[in-house]
Tab-separated table of C-alpha atoms in Angstrom:
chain	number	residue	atom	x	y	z
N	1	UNK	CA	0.000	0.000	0.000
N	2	UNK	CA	2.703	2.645	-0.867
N	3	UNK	CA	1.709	5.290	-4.120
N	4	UNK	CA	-1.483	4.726	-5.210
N	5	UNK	CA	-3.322	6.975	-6.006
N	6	UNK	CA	-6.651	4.984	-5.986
N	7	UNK	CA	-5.808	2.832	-3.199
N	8	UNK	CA	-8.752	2.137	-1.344
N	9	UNK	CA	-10.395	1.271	-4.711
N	10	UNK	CA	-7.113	-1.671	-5.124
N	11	UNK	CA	-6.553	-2.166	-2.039
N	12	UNK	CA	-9.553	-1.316	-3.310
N	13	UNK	CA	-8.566	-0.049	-0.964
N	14	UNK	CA	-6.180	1.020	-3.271
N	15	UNK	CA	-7.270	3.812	-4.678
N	16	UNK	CA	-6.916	5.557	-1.709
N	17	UNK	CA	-5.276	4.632	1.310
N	18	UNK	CA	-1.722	4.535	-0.753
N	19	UNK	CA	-2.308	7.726	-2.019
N	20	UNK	CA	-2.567	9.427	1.010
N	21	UNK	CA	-0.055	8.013	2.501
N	22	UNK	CA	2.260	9.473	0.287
N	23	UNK	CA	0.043	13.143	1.454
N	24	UNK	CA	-0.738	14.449	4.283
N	25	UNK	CA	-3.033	11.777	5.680
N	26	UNK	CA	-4.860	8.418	4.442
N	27	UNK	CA	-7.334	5.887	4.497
N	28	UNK	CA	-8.737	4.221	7.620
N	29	UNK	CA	-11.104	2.888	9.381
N	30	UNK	CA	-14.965	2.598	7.920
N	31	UNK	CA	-16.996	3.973	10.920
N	32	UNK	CA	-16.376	4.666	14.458
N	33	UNK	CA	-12.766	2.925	15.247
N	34	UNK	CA	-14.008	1.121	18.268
N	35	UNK	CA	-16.499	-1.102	15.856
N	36	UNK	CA	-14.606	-4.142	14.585
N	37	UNK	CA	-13.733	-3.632	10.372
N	38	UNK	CA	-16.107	-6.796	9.791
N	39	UNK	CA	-18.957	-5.640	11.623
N	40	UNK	CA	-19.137	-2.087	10.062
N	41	UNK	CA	-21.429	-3.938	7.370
N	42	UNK	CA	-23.978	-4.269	10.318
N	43	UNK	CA	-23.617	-0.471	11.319
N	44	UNK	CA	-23.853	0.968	8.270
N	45	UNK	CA	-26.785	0.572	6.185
N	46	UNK	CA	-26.027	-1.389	2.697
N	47	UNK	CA	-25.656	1.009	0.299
N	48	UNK	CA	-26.036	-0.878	-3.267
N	49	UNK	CA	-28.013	-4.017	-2.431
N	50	UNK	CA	-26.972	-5.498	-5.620
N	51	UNK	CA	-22.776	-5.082	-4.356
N	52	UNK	CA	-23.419	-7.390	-0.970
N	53	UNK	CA	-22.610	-11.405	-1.164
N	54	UNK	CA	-24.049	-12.051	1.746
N	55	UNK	CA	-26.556	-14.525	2.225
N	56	UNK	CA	-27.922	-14.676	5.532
N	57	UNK	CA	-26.062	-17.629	6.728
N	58	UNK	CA	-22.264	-16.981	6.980
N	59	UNK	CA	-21.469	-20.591	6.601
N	60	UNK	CA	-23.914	-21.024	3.700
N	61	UNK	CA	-23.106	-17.905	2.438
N	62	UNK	CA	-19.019	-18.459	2.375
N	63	UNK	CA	-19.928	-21.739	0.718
N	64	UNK	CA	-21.931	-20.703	-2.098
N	65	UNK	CA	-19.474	-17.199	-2.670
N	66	UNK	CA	-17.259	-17.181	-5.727
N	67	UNK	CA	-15.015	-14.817	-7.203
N	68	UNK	CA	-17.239	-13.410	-9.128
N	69	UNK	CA	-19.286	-11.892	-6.288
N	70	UNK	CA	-15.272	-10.769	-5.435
N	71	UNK	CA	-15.599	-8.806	-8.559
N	72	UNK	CA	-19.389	-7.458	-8.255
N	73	UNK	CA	-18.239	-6.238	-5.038
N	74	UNK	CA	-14.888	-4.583	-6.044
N	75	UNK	CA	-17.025	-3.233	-9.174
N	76	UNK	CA	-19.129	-1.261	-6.761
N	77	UNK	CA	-16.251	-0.220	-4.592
N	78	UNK	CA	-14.764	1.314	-7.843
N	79	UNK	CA	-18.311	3.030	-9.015
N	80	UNK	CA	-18.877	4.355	-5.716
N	81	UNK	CA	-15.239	5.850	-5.537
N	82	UNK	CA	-15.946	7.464	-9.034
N	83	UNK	CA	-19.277	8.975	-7.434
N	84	UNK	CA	-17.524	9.995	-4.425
N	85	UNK	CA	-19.379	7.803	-2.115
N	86	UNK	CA	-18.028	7.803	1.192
N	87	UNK	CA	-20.242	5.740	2.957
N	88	UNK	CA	-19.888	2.742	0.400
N	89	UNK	CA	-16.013	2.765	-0.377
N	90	UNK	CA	-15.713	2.944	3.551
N	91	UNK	CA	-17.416	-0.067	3.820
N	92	UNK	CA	-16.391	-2.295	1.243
N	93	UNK	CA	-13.254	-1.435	2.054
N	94	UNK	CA	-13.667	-1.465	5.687
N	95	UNK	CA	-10.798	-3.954	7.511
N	96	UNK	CA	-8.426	-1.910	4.612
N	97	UNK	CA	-9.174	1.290	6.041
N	98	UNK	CA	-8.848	-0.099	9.456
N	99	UNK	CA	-5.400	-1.614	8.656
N	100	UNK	CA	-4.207	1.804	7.786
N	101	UNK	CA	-5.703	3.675	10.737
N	102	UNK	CA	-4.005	1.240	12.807
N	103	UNK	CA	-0.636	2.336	11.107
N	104	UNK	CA	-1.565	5.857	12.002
N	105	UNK	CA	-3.798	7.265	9.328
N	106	UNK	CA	-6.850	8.949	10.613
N	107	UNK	CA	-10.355	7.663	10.140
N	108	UNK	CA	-11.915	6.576	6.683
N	109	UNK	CA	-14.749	9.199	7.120
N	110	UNK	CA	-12.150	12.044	7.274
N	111	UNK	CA	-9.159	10.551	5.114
N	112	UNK	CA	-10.978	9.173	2.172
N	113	UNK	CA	-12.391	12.818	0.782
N	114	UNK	CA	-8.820	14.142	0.893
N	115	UNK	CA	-8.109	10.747	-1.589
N	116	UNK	CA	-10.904	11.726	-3.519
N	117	UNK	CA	-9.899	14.942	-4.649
N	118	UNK	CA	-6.496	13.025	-5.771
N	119	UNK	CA	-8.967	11.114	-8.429
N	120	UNK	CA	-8.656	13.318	-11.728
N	121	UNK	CA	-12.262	14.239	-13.323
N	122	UNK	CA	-12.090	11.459	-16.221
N	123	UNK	CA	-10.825	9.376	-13.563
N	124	UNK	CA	-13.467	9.835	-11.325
N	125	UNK	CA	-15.886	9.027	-14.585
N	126	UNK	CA	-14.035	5.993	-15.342
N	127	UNK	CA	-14.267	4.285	-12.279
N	128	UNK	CA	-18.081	4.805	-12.246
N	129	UNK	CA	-18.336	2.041	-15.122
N	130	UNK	CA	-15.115	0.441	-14.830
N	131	UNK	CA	-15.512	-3.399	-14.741
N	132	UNK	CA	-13.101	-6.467	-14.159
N	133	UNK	CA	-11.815	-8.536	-16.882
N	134	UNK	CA	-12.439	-11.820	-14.784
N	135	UNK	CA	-9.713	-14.030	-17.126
N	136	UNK	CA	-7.223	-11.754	-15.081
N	137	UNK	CA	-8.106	-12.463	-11.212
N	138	UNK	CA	-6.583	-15.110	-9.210
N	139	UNK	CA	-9.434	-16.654	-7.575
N	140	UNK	CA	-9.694	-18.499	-4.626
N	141	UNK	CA	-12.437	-19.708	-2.092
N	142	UNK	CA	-12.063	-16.860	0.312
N	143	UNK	CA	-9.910	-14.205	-1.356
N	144	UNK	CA	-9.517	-13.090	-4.929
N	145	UNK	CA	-6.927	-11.060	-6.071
N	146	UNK	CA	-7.413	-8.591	-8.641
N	147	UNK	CA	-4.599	-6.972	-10.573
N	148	UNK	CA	-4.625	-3.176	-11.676
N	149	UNK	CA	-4.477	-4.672	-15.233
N	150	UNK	CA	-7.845	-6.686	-15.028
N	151	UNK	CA	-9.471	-2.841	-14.853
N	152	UNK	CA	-11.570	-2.292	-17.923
N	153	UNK	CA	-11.938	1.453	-18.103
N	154	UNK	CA	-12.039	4.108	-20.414
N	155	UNK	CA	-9.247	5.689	-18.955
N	156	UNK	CA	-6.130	3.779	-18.451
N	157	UNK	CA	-4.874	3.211	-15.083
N	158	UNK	CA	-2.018	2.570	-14.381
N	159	UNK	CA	-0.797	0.051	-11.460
N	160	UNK	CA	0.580	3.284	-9.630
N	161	UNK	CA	-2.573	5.222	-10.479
N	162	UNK	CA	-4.693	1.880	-9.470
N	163	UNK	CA	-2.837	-0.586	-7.279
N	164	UNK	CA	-3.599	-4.161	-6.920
N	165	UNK	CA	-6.658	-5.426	-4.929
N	166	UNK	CA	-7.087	-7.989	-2.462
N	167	UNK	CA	-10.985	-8.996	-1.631
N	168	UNK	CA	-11.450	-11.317	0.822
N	169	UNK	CA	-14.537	-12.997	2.146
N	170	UNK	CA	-15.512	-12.137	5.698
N	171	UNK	CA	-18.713	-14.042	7.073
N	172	UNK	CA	-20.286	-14.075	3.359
N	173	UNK	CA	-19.423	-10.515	2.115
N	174	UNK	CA	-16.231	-9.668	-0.011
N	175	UNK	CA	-14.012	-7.034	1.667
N	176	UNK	CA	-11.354	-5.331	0.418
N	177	UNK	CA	-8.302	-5.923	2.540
N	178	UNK	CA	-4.974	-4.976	0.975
């Protein structure tokens, strides 16, 4: 998580957290730092139902997950950082954000608009219908890794612009984590 400049969205929390790193703060935590990263889902309400893996059973739900809910979910973590959303790129990327508050970077809530306004304009209207070129992921059972490359976009990105993702699958809903 060094230069990205979209760290939260790679690290998906790539697009961000990297970014402002390298500034004068960064990404963290989703919500209030005492709430654990993998409950923020619970505490915040779901902003795209259509984004959430989650079936109500965790162990049914881990089960019957795939990479390709990986990808829905980092798709939506990429829209709503091209939208600005705060509340959803906090949560998707919630144990992320947490990671890099607990290496010193302030909250997501107050970290992740500074990241934002590191997102160029076409950037920021890329990522709204950017999608993942699923022959490039490395899939597993409970984390997928997608590559900066697998970004379809009408802008390029680059993997300093972009970063690498890591979603991983916490209870029955994809995360990103590094």
């Amino acid at each position: 998580m060094s230069a990205r400049i979209l760290p939260f969205l790679a690290v998906g929390a790539a697009l961000l957290i990297s970014s402002c790193s390298g500034e004068s703060g960064g990404t963290a935590s989703p919500a209030p730092s005492t709430a654990p990263a993998s409950s923020s889902a619970a505490t915040q309400p779901s902003p795209s139902p259509s984004t959430s893996a989650a079936p109500s059973s965790s162990a049914a739900a881990e089960s019957e997950s795939t990479g390709g809910d990986a990808v829905e979910r980092y798709e939506a973590f990429m829209h709503a950082a091209g939208r600005q959303d705060l509340a959803t790129v906090c949560e998707i990327a919630g144990p992320a954000a947490k990671k890099a508050e607990d290496e010193g970077m302030g909250p997501c809530e107050k970290t992740m608009p500074m990241a934002f306004q590191l997102i160029s304009p076409a950037q920021k209207k890329a990522l709204q219908t950017a999608t993942v070129d699923r022959s490039k992921i490395k899939e597993g059972a409970k984390r997928v890794e997608i590559p900066a490359r697998a970004v379809k976009a009408s802008v390029k990105f680059t993997d300093s612009d972009l970063g690498d993702a890591v979603m991983e699958n916490r209870g029955g809903t994809w995360y990103v984590v590094d």
